[in-house]
mmCIF file of C-alpha atoms in Angstrom:
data_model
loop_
_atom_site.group_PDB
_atom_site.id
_atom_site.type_symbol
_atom_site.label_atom_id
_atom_site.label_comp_id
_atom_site.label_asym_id
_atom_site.label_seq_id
_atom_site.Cartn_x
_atom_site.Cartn_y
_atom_site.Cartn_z
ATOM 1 C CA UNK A 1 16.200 -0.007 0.950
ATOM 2 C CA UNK A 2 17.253 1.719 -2.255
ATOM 3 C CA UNK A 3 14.586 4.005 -4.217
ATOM 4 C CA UNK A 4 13.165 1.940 -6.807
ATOM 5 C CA UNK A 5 12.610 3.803 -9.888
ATOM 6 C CA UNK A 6 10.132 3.232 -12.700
ATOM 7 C CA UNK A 7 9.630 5.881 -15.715
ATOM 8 C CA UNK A 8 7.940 8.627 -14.540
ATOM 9 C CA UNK A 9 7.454 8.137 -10.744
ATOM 10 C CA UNK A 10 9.590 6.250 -7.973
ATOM 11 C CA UNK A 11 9.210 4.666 -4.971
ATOM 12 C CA UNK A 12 11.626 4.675 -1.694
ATOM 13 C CA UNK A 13 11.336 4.872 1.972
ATOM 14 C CA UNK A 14 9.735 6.496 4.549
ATOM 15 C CA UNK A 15 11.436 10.327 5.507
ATOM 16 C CA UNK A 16 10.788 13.022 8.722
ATOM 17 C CA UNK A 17 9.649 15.480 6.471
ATOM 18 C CA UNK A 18 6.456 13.004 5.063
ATOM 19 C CA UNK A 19 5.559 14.018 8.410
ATOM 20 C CA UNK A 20 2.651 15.960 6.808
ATOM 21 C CA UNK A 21 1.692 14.378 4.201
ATOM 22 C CA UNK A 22 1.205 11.136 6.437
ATOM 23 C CA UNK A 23 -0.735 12.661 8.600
ATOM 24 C CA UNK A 24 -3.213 13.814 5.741
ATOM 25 C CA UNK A 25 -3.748 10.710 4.391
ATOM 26 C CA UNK A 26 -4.355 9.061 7.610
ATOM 27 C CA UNK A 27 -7.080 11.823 8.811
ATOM 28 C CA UNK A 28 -8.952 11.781 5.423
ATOM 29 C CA UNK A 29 -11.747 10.173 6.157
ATOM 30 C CA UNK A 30 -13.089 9.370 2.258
ATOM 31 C CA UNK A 31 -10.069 6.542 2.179
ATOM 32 C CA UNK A 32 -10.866 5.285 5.916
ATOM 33 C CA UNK A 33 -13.450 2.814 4.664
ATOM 34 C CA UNK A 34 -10.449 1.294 2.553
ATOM 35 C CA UNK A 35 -7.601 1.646 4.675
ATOM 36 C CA UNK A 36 -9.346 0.170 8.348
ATOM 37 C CA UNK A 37 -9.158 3.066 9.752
ATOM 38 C CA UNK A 38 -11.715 4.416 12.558
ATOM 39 C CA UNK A 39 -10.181 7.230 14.437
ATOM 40 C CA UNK A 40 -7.682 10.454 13.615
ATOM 41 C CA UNK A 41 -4.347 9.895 14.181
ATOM 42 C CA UNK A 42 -2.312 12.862 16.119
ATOM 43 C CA UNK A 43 0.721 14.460 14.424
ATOM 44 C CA UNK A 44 2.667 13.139 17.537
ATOM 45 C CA UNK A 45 1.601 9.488 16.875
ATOM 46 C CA UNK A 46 2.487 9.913 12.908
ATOM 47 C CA UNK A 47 5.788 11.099 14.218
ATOM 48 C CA UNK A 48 6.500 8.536 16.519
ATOM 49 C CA UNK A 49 6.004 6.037 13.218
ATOM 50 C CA UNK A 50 8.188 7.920 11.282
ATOM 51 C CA UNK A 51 10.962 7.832 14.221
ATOM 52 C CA UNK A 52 10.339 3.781 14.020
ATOM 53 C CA UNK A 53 10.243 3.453 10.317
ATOM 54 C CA UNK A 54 13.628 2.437 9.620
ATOM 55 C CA UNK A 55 12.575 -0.945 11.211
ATOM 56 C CA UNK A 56 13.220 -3.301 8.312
ATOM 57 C CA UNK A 57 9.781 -5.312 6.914
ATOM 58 C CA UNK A 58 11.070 -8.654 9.348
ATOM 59 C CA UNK A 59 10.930 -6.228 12.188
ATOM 60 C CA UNK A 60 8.094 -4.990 11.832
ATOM 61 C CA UNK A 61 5.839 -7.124 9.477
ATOM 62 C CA UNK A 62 5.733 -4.203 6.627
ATOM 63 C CA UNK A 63 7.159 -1.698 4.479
ATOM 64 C CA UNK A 64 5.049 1.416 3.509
ATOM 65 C CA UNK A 65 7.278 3.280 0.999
ATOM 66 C CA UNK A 66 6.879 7.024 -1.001
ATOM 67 C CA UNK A 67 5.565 7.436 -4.349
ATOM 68 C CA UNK A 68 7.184 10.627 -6.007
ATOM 69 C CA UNK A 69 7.299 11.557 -9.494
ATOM 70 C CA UNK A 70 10.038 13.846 -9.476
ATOM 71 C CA UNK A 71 13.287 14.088 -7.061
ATOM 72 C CA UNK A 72 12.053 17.710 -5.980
ATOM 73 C CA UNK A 73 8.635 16.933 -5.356
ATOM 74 C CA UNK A 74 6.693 15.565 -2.136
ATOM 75 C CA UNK A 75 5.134 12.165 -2.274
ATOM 76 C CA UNK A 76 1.848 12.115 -4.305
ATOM 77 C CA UNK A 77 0.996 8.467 -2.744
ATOM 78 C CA UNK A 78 1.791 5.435 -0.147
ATOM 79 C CA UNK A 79 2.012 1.714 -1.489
ATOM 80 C CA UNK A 80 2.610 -0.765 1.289
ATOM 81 C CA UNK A 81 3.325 -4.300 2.187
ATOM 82 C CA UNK A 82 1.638 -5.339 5.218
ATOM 83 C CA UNK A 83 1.081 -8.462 7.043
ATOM 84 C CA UNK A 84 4.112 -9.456 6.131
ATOM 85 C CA UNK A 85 5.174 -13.528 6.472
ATOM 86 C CA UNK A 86 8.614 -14.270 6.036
ATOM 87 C CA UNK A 87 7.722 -18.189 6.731
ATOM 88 C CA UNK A 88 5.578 -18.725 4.440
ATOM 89 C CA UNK A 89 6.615 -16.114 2.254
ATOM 90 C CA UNK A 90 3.429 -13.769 1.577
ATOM 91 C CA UNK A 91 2.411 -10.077 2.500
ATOM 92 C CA UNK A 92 -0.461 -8.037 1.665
ATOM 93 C CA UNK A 93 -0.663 -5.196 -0.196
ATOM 94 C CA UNK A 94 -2.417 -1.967 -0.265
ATOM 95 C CA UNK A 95 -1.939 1.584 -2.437
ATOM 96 C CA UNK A 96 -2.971 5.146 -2.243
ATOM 97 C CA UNK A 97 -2.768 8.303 -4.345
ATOM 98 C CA UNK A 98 -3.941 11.212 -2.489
ATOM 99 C CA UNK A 99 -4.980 13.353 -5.101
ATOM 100 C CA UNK A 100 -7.930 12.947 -7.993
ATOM 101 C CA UNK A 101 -5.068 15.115 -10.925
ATOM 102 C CA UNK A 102 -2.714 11.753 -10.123
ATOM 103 C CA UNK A 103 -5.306 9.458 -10.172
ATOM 104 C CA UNK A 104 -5.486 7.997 -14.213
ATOM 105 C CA UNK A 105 -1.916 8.690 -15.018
ATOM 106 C CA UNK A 106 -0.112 5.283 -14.496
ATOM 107 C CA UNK A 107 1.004 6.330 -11.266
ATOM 108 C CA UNK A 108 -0.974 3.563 -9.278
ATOM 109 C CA UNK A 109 0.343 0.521 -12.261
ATOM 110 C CA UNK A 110 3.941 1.874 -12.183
ATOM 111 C CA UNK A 111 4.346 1.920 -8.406
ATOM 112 C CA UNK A 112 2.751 -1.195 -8.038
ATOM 113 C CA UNK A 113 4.642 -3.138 -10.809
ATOM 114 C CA UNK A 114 7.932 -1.874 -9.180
ATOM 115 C CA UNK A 115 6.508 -2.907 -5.564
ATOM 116 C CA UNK A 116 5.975 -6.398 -7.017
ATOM 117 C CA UNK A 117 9.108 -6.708 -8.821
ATOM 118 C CA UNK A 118 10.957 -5.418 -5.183
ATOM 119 C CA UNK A 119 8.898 -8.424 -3.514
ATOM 120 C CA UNK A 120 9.496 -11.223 -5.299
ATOM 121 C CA UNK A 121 13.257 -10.608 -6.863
ATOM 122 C CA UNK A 122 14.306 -8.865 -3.401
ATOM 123 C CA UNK A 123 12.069 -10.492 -0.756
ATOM 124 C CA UNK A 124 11.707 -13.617 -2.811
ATOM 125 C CA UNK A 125 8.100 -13.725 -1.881
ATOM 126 C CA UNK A 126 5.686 -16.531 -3.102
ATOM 127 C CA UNK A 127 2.600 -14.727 -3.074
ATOM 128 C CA UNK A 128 0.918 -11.386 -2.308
ATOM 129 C CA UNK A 129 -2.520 -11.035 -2.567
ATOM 130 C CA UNK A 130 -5.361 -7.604 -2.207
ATOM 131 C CA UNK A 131 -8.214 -6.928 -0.088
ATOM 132 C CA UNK A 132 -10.875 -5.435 -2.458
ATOM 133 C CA UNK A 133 -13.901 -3.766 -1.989
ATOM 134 C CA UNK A 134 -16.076 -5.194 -4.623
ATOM 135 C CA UNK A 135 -17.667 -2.074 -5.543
ATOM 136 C CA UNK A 136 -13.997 -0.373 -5.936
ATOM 137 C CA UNK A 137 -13.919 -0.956 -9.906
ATOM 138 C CA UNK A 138 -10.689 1.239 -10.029
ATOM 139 C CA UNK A 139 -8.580 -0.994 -8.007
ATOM 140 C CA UNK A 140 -9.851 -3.995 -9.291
ATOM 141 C CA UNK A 141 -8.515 -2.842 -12.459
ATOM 142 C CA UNK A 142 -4.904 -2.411 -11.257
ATOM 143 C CA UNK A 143 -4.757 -5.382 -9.487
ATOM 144 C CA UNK A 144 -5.883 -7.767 -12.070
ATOM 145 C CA UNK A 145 -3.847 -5.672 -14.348
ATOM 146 C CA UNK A 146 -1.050 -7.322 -12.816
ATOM 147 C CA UNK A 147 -2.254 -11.176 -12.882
ATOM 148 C CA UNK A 148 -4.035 -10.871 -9.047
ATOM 149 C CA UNK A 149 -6.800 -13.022 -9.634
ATOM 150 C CA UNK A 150 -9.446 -12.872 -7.069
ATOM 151 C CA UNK A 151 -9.720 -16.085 -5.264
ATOM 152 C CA UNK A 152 -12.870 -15.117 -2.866
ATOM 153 C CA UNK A 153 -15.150 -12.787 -1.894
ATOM 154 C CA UNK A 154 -15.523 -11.708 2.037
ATOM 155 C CA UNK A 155 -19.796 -11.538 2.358
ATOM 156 C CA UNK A 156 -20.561 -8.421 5.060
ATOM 157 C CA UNK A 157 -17.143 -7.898 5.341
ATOM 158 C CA UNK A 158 -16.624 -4.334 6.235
ATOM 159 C CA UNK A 159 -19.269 -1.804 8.008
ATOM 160 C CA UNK A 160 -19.465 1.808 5.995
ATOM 161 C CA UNK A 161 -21.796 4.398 7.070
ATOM 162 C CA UNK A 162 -24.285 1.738 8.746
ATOM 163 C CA UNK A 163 -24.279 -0.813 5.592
ATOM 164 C CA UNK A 164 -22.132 -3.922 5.414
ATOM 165 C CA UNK A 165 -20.182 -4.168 2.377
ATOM 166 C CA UNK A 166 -18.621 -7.116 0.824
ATOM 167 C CA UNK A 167 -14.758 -7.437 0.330
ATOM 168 C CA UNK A 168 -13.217 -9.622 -2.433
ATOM 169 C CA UNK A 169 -9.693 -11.015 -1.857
ATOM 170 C CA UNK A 170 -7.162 -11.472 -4.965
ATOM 171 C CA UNK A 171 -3.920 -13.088 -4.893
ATOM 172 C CA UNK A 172 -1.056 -13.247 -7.307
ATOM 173 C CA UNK A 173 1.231 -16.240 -7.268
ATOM 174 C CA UNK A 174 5.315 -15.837 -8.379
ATOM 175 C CA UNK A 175 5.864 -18.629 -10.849
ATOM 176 C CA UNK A 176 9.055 -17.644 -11.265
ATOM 177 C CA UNK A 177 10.906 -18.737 -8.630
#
């Protein structure tokens, strides 16, 4: 896959020397709640899905690509397709940005509009749709930013420090094809 660039920030795959970076945002616990996570991952186990990342998305059902905002910088975020369904033409999608200074600077709505552009001119995908925490106001915002509309809300859906929480699930459709 090519890097996909937007104005200020681009998007492209997967490299060895994420190595770190992965492995942060995997073992910080204040985004496991959003990203199903229960249990540390090992630098060995990040490595070992960096050494298997140049599967391509029909291989191995999704794509979690880089977000940089400059050529000489590290990745500031990850913004994957997952659950990917090449026969009926749909994947999920889910975004972080590690850091609170990149958070309210576009970053999120840029990487995501050029994530949805790669997915429905380049994967010629129907649909992709959002799992939302209803209480996550921030990413509700980007999503329906975008045309996601939610179609349904999850009741109890996810457990979080010993209280259920519900999950809301938003969709976007491509009309154009």
């Amino acid at each position: 896959m090519k890097t996909l660039k937007g104005d200020n920030i681009y998007i492209r795959a997967l490299e060895p020397n994420d190595l770190e970076f992965i492995y942060a945002i995997e073992n910080d616990q204040s985004i496991w709640e959003v990203s199903n996570t229960n249990t540390p991952y090992s630098r060995f186990l990040v490595k070992q899905y960096l050494e298997n990342a140049h599967q391509d998305i029909y291989e191995a059902k999704q794509l979690r690509l880089a977000i940089c905002q400059d050529q000489d910088f590290p990745a500031i975020g990850l913004i994957d397709l997952f659950d990917f369904d090449p026969r009926n033409n749909r994947a999920g999608v889910g975004i972080v940005i590690q850091k609170n200074e990149n958070r309210n600077q576009n970053v999120g709505s840029e990487a995501l509009e050029l994530l949805i552009e790669y997915a429905f001119h380049n994967l010629n995908l129907h649909q992709l749709y959002a799992n939302i925490g209803t209480e996550n106001v921030a990413s509700t915002a980007l999503f329906t930013k975008f045309g996601f509309q939610m179609i349904g809300i999850k009741k109890d859906w996810t457990l979080h420090q010993g209280n259920y929480k519900d999950e809301a699930m938003y969709q976007l459709i491509n009309t154009k094809f």
